[in-house]
mmCIF file of C-alpha atoms in Angstrom:
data_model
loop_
_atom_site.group_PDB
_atom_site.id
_atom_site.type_symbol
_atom_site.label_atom_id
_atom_site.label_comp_id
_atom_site.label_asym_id
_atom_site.label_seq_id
_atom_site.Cartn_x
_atom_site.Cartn_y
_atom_site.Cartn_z
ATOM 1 C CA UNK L 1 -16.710 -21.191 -23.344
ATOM 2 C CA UNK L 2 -13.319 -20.944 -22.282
ATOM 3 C CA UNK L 3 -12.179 -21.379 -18.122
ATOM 4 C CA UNK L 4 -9.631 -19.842 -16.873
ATOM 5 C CA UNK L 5 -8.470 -19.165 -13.060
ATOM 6 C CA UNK L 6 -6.591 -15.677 -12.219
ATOM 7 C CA UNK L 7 -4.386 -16.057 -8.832
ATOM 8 C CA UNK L 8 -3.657 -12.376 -7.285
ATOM 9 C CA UNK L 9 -1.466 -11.354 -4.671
ATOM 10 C CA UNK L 10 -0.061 -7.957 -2.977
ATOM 11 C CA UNK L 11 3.088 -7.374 -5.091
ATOM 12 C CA UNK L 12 6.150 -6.313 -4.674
ATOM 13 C CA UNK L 13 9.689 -4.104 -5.893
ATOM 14 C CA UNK L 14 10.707 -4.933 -9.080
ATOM 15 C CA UNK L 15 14.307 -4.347 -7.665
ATOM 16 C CA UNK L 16 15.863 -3.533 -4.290
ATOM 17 C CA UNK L 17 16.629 0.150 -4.703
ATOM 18 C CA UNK L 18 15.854 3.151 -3.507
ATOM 19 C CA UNK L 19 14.273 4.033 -6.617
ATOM 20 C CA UNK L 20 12.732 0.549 -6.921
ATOM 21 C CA UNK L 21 11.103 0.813 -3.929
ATOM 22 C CA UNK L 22 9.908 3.980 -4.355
ATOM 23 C CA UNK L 23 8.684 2.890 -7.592
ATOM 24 C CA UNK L 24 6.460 0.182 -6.031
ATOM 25 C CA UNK L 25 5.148 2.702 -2.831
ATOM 26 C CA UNK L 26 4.207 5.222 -5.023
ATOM 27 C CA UNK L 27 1.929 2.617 -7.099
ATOM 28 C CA UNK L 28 0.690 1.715 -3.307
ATOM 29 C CA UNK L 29 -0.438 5.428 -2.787
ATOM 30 C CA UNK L 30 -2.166 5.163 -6.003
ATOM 31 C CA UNK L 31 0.642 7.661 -7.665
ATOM 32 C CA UNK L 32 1.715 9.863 -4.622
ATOM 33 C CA UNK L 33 5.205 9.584 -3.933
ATOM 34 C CA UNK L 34 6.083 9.199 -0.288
ATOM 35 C CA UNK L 35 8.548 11.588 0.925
ATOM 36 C CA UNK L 36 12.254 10.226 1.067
ATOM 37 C CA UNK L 37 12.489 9.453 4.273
ATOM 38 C CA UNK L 38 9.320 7.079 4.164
ATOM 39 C CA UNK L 39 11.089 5.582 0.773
ATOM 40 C CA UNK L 40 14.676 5.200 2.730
ATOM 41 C CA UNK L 41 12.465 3.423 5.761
ATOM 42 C CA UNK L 42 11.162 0.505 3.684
ATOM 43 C CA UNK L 43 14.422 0.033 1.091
ATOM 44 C CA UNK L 44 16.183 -0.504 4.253
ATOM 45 C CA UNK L 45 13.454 -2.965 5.392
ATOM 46 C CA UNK L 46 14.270 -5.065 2.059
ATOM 47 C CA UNK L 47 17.754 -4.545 2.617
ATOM 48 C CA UNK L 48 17.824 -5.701 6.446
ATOM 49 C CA UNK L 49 15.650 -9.227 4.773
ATOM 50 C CA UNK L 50 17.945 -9.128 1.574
ATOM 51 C CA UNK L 51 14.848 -8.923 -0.399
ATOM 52 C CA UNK L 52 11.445 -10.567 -0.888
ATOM 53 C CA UNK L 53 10.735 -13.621 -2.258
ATOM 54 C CA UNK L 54 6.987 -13.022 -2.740
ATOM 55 C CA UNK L 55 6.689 -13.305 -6.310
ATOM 56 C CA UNK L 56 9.336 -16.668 -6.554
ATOM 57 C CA UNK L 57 7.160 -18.082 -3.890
ATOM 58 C CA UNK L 58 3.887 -17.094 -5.834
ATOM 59 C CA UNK L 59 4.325 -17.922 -8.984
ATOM 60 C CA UNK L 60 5.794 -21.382 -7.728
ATOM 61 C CA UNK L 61 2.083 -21.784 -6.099
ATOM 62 C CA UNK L 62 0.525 -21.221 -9.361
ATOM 63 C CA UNK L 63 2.506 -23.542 -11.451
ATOM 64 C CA UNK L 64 1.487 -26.504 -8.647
ATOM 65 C CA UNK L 65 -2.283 -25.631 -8.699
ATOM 66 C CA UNK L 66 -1.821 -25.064 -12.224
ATOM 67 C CA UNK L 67 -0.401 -29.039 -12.471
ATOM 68 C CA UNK L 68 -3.321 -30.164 -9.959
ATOM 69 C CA UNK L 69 -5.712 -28.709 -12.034
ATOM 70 C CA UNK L 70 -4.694 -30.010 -15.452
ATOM 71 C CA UNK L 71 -6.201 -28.433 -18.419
ATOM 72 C CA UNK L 72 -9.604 -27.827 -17.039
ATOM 73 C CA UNK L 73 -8.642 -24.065 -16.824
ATOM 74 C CA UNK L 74 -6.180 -21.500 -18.333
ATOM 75 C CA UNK L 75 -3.717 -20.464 -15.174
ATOM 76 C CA UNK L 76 -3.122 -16.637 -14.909
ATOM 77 C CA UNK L 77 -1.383 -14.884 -12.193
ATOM 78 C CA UNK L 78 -1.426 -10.458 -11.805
ATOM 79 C CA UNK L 79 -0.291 -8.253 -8.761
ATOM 80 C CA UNK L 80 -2.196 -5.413 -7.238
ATOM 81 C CA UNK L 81 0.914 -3.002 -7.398
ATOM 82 C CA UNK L 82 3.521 -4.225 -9.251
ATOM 83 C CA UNK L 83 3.879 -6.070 -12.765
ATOM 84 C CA UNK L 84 2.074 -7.631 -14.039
ATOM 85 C CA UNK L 85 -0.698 -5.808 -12.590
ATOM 86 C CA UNK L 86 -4.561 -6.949 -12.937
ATOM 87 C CA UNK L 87 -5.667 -5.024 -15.601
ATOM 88 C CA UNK L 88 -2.718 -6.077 -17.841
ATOM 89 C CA UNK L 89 -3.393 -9.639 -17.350
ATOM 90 C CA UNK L 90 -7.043 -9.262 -17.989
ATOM 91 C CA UNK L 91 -6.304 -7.367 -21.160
ATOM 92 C CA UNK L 92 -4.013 -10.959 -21.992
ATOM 93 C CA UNK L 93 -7.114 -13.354 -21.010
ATOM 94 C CA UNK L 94 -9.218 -11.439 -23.104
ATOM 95 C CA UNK L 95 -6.931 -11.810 -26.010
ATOM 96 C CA UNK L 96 -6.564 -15.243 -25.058
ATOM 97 C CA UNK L 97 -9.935 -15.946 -25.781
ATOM 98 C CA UNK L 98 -11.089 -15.956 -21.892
ATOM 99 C CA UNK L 99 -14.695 -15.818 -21.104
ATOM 100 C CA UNK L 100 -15.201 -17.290 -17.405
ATOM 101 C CA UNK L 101 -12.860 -16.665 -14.376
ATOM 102 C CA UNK L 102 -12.651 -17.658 -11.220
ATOM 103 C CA UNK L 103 -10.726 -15.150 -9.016
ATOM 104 C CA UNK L 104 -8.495 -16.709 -6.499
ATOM 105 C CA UNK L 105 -7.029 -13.731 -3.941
ATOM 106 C CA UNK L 106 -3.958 -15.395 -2.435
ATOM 107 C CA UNK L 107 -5.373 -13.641 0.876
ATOM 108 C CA UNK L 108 -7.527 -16.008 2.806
ATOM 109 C CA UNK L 109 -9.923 -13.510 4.749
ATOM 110 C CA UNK L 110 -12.203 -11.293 3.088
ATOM 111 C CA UNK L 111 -12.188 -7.196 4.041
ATOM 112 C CA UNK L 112 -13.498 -4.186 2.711
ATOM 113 C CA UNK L 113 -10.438 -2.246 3.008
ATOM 114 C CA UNK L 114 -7.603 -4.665 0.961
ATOM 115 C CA UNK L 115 -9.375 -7.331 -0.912
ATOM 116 C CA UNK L 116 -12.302 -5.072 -2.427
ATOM 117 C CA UNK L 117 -8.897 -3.263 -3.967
ATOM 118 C CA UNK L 118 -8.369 -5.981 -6.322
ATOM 119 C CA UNK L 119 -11.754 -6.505 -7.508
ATOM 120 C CA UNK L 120 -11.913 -2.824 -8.660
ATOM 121 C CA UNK L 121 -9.422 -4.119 -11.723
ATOM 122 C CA UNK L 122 -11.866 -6.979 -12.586
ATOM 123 C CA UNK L 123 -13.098 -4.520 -15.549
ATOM 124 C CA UNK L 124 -14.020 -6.225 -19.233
ATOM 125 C CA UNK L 125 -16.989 -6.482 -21.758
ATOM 126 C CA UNK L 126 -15.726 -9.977 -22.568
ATOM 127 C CA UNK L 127 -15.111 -11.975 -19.550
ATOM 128 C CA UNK L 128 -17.646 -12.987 -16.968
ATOM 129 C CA UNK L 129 -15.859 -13.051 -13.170
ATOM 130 C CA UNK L 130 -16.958 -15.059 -9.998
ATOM 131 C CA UNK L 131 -14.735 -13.914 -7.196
ATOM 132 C CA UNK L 132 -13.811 -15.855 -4.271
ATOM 133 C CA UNK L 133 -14.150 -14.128 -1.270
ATOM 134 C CA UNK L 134 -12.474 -16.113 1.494
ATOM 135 C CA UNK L 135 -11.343 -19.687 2.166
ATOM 136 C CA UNK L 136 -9.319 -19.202 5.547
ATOM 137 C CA UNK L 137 -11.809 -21.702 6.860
ATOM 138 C CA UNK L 138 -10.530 -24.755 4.455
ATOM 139 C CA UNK L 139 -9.646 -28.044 6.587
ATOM 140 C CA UNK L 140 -5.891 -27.990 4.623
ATOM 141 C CA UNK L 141 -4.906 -24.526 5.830
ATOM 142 C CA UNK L 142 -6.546 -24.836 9.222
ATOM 143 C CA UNK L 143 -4.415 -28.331 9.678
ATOM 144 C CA UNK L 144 -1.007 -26.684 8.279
ATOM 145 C CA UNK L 145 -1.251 -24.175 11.397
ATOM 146 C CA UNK L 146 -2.153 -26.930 13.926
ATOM 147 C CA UNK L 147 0.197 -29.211 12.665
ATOM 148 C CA UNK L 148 3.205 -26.490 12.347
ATOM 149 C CA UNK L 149 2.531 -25.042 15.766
ATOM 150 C CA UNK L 150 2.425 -28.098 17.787
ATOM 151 C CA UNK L 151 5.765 -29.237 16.035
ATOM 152 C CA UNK L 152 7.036 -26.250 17.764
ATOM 153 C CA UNK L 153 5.328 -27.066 21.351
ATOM 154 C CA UNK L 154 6.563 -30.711 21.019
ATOM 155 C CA UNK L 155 9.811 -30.045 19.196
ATOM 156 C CA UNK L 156 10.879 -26.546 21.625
ATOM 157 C CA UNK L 157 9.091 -25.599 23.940
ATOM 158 C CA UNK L 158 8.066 -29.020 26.134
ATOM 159 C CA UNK L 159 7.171 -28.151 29.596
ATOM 160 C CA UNK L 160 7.956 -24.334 29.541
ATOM 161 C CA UNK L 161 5.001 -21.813 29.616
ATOM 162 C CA UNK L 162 3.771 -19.973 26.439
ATOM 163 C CA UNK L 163 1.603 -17.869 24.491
ATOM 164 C CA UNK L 164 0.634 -18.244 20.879
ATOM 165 C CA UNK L 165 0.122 -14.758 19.156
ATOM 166 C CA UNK L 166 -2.165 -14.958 16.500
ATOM 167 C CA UNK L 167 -1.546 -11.744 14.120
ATOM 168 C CA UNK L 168 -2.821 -10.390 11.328
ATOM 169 C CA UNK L 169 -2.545 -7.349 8.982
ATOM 170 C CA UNK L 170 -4.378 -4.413 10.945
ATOM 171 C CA UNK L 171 -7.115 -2.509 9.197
ATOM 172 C CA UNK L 172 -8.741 1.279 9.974
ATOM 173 C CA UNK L 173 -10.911 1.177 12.962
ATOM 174 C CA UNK L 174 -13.654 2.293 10.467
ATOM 175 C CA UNK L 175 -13.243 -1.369 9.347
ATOM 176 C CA UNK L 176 -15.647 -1.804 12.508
ATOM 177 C CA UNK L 177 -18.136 0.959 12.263
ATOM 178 C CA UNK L 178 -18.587 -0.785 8.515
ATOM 179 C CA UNK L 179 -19.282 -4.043 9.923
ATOM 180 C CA UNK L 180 -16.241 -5.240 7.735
ATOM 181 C CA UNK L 181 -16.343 -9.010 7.821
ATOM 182 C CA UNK L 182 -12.247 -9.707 8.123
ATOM 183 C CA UNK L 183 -11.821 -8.840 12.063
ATOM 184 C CA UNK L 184 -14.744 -11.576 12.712
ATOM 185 C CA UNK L 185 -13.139 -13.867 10.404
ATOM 186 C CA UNK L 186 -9.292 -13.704 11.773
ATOM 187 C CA UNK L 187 -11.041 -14.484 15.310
ATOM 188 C CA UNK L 188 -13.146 -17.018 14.259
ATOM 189 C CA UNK L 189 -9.792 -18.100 12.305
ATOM 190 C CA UNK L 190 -7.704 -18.173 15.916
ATOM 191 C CA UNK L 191 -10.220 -19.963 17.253
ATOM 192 C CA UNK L 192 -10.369 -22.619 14.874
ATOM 193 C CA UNK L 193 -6.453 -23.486 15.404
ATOM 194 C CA UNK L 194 -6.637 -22.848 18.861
ATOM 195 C CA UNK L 195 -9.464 -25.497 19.395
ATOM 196 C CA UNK L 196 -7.545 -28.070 17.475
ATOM 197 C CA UNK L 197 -4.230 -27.770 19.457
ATOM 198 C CA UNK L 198 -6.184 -28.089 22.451
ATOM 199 C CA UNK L 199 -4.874 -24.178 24.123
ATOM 200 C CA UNK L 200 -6.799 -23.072 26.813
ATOM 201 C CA UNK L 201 -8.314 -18.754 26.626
ATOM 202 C CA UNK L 202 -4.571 -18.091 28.626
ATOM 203 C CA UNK L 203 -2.595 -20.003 25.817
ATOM 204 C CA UNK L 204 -3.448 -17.744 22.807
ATOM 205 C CA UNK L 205 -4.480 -13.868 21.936
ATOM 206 C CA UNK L 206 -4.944 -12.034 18.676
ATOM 207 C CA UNK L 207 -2.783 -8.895 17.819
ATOM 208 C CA UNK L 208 -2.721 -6.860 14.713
ATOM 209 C CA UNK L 209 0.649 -5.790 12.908
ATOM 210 C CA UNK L 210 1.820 -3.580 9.990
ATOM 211 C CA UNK L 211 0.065 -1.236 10.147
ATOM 212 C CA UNK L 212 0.889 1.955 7.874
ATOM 213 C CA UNK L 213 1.124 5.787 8.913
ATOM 214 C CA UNK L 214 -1.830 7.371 6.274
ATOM 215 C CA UNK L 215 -3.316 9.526 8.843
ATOM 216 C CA UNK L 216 -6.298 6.946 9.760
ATOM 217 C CA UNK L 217 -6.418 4.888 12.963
ATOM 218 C CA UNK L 218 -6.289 1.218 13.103
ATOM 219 C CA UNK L 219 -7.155 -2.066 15.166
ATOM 220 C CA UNK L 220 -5.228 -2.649 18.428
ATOM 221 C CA UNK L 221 -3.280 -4.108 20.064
ATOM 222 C CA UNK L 222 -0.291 -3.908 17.945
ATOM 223 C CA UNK L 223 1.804 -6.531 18.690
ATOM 224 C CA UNK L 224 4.839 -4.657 19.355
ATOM 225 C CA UNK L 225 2.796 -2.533 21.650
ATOM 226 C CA UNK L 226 1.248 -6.198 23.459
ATOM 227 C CA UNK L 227 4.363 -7.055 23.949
ATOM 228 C CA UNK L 228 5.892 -3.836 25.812
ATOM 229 C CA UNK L 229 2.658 -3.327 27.587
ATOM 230 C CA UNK L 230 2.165 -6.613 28.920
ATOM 231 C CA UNK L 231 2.487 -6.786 32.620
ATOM 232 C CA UNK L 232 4.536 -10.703 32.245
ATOM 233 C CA UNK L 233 5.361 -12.894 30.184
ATOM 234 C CA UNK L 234 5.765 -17.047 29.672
ATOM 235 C CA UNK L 235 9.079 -18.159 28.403
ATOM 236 C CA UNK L 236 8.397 -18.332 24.492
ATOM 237 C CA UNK L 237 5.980 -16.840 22.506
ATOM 238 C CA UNK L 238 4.940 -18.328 18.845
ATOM 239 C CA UNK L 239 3.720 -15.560 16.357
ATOM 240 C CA UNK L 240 1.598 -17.014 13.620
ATOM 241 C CA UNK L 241 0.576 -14.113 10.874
ATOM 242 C CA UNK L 242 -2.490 -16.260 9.779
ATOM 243 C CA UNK L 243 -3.532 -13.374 7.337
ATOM 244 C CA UNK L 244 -0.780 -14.320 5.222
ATOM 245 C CA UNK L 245 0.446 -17.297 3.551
ATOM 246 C CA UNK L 246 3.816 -16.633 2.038
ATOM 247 C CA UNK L 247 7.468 -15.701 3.239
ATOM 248 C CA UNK L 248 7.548 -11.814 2.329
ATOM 249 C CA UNK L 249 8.203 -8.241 4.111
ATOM 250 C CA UNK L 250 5.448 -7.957 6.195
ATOM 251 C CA UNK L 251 6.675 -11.364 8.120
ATOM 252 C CA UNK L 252 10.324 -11.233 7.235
ATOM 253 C CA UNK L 253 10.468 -7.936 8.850
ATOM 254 C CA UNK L 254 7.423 -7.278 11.114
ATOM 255 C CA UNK L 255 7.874 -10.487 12.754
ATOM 256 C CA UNK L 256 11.064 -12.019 12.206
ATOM 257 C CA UNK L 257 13.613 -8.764 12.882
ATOM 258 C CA UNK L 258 10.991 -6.425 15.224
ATOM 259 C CA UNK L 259 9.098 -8.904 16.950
ATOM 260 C CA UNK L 260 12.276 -11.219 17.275
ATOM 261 C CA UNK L 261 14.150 -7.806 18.798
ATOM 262 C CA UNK L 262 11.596 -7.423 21.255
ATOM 263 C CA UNK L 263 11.717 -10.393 22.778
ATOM 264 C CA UNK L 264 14.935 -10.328 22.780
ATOM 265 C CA UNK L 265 14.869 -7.724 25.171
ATOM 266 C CA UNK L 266 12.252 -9.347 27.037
ATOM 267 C CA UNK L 267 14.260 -12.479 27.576
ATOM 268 C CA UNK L 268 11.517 -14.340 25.916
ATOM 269 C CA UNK L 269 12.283 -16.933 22.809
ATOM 270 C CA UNK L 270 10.746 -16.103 20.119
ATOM 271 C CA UNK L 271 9.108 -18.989 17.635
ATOM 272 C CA UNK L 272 7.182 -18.435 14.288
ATOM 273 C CA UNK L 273 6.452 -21.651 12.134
ATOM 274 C CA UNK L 274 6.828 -21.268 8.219
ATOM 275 C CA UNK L 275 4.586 -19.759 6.240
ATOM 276 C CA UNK L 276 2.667 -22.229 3.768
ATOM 277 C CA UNK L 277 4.470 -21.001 0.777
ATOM 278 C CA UNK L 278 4.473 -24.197 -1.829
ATOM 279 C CA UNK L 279 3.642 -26.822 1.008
ATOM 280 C CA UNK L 280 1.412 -29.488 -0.253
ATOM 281 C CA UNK L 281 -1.327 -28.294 2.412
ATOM 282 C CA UNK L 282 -1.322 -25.069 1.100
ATOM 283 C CA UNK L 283 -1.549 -26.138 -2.505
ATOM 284 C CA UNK L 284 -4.639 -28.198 -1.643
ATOM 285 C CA UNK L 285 -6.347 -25.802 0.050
ATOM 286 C CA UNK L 286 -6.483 -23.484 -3.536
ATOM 287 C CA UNK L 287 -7.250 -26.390 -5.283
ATOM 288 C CA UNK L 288 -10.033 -27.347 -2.720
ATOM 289 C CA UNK L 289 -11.177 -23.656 -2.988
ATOM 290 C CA UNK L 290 -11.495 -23.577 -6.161
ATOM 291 C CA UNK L 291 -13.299 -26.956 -6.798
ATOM 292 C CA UNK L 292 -15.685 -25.458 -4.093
ATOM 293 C CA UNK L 293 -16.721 -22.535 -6.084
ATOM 294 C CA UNK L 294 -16.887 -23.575 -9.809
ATOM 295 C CA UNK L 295 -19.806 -24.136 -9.989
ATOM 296 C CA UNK L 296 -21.218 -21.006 -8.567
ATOM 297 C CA UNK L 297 -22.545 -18.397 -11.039
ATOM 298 C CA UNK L 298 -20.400 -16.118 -13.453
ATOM 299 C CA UNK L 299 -21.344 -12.058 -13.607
ATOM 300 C CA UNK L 300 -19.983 -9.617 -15.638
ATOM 301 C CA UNK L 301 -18.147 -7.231 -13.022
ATOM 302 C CA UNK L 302 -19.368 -3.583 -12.488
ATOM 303 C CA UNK L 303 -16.243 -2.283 -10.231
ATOM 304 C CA UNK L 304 -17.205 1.077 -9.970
ATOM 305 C CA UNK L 305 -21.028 0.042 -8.463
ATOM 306 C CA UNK L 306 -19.765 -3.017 -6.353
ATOM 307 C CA UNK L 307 -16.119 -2.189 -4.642
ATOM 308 C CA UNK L 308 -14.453 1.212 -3.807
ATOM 309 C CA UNK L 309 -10.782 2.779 -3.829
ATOM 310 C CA UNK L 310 -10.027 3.145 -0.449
ATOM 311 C CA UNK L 311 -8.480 6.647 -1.425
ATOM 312 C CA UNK L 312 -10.094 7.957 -4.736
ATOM 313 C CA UNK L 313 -11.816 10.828 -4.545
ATOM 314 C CA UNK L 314 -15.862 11.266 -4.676
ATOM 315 C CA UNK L 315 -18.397 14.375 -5.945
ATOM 316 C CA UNK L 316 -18.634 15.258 -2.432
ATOM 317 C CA UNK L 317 -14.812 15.361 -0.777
ATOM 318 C CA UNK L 318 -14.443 19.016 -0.607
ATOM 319 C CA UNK L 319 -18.397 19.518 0.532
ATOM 320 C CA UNK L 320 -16.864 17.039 3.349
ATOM 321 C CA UNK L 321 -13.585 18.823 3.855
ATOM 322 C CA UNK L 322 -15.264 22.398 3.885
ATOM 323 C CA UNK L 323 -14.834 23.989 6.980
ATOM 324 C CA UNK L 324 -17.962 26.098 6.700
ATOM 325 C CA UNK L 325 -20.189 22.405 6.484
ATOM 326 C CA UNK L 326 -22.391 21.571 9.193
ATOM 327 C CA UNK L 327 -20.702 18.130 9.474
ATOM 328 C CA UNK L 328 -18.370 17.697 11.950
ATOM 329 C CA UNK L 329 -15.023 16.824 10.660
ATOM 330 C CA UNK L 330 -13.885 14.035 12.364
ATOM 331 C CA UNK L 331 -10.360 13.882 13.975
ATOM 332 C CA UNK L 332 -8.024 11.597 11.809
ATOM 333 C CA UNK L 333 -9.035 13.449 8.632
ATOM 334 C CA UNK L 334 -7.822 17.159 10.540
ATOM 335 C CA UNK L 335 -4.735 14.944 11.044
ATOM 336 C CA UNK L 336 -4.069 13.613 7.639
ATOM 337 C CA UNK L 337 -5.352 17.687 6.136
ATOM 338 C CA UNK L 338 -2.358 19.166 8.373
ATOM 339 C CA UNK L 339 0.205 16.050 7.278
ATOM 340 C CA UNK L 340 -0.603 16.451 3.520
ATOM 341 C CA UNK L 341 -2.768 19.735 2.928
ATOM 342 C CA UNK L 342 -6.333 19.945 2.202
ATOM 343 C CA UNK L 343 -5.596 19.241 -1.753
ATOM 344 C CA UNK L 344 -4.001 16.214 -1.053
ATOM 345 C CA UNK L 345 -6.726 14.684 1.440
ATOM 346 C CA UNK L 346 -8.987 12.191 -0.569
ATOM 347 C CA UNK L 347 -11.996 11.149 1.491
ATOM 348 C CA UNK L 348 -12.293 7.286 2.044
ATOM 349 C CA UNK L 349 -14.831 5.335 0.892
ATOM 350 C CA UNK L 350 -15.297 3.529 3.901
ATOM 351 C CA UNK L 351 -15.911 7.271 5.685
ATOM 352 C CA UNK L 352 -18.678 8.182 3.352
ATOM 353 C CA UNK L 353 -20.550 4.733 3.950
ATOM 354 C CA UNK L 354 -20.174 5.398 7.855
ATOM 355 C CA UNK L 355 -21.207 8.901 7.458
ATOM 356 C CA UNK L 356 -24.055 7.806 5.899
ATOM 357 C CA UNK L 357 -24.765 5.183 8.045
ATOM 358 C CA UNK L 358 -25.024 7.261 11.165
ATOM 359 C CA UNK L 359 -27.191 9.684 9.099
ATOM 360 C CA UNK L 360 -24.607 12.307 8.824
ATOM 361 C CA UNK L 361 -24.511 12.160 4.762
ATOM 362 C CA UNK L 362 -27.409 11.464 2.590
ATOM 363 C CA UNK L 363 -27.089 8.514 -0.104
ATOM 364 C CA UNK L 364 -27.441 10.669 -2.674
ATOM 365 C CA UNK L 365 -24.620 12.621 -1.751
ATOM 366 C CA UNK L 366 -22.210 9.832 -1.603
ATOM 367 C CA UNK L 367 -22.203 9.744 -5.435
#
């Protein structure tokens, strides 16, 4: 039997081009390119941040669980959309001689919508997987927040009045109708760090950022939109993206240019503690993970019965899509059919299941 431990994260660009970036959306809309003027938006994203440094931030995480853990497992590290992807890596671990792996998403809460995308690459006759599915409530992480934020209270702030914004990657609003289990968890999350800093209900709110334009609507409020629509505001506001834990575009960008803009214009400081990157709280909290879980059972991996694409296509799309059906069609999918024309609308997953659910669909039409 032969261990090993495969660390995944997002991805990123290869290079900071146009055609680099474009490269790495089009993987992200599972071979669709975006228009150009989508493409043009995000390159000059990465240029405004002069980069990312998500994968130099990663794979420095990896080699220090990798030392923590010694030799008791193999080390492998894969990205969702960019090299090297999943299936690449597993195709090296099984040539390796791999045939138990723990699965370590570098995404501490657990949804439907993002982290089910990596486990539909866990495909191989040889190796058996156990997948971790969250670890956002580990004592290391938790105390790397409270310990970062109140170093900002005691360090910046003193006296004056503020707010902490606790944000997180937005999902679709079907994410709720599917009981997905990552909004509960990045309030439960909040709360956690809240309780431990001692911040009364006035002190703190969640908001949701980064959201993308695919024709689907998603969790509010938005924290640029909390911030315009709020009637007043205290005199600094701290934004801590708890669904991430490394330096890269969605905080470099979302937060530190857009968020940092708007309060600019508010009059309002703006604070936002590091991100965990290779901090030795961080580092602990994988290890800690992982010694949590070894000894839970290994399964062989059927992807195609146990996780979804969020976008591939099913048996029964164009029943779905067919204006002459009985089922009513509902209004984000006429959006995203006059955006990208009926042959390019792929019905989600997550639409079937609630479909179903609400006895619009019968299971054996979701196949």
């Amino acid at each position: 039997m032969k261990k090993a431990i495969l660390m995944m994260t997002f991805g990123s660009p290869e290079e900071i081009s146009f055609e680099g970036v474009a490269e790495f959306f089009t993987t992200i809309r599972r071979g669709v390119r975006p228009h150009d003027h989508e493409i043009q938006t995000l390159y000059e994203n990465y240029v405004r941040i002069n980069g990312t440094p998500l994968q130099r931030i990663t794979k420095q995480e990896v080699a220090l669980v990798k030392e923590q853990l010694g030799s008791d497992y193999s080390i492998y590290f894969a990205n969702k959309f960019s090299n090297p992807f999943i299936s690449d890596v597993i195709k090296k671990m099984e040539s390796d001689g791999i045939t138990d792996c723990i699965c370590l998403i570098l995404e501490p809460h657990y949804s439907f919508y993002s982290v089910m995308g990596y486990e539909k690459y866990l495909k191989s006759q040889q190796i058996r997987f156990l997948v971790i599915k969250d670890w956002y409530q580990d004592e290391n992480l938790i105390n790397y927040w409270v310990d970062e934020i109140k170093s900002i209270i005691l360090d910046k702030i003193g006296k004056d009045s503020f707010k902490v914004l606790f944000s997180a990657h937005s999902v679709p609003v079907l994410a709720l109708d599917f009981q997905d289990p990552y909004i509960d968890q990045i309030f439960d999350n909040s709360r956690l760090i809240a309780k431990k800093l001692g911040l009364n209900e006035n002190q703190y709110t969640n908001t949701w950022q980064s959201e993308s334009d695919i024709g689907i609507p998603w969790i509010k409020p938005d924290v640029l939109e909390y911030l315009k629509d709020s009637p007043e505001h205290p005199n600094h506001y701290i934004f801590v993206p708890i669904s991430f834990i490394s330096e890269h575009i969605e905080v470099l960008f979302d937060n530190d240019v857009e968020c940092y803009e708007a309060c600019q214009k508010l009059g309002v400081h703006y604070h936002r503690p590091p991100m965990p990157n290779t901090d030795h709280r961080l580092i602990n909290a994988l290890v800690a993970t992982i010694r949590r879980y070894e000894q839970e059972p290994f399964t062989y991996f059927l992807p195609e019965k146990e996780t979804f694409d969020e976008l591939a296509p099913s048996d029964t799309s164009q029943d779905i899509l067919n204006e002459s059906d009985q089922l009513q069609m509902p209004d984000f999918v006429k959006k995203l059919i006059e955006k990208k024309g009926r042959e390019n609308v792929k019905i989600p997953y997550l639409v079937k299941q609630m479909l179903i659910k609400a006895g619009r669909l019968k299971q054996d039409d979701s196949r």
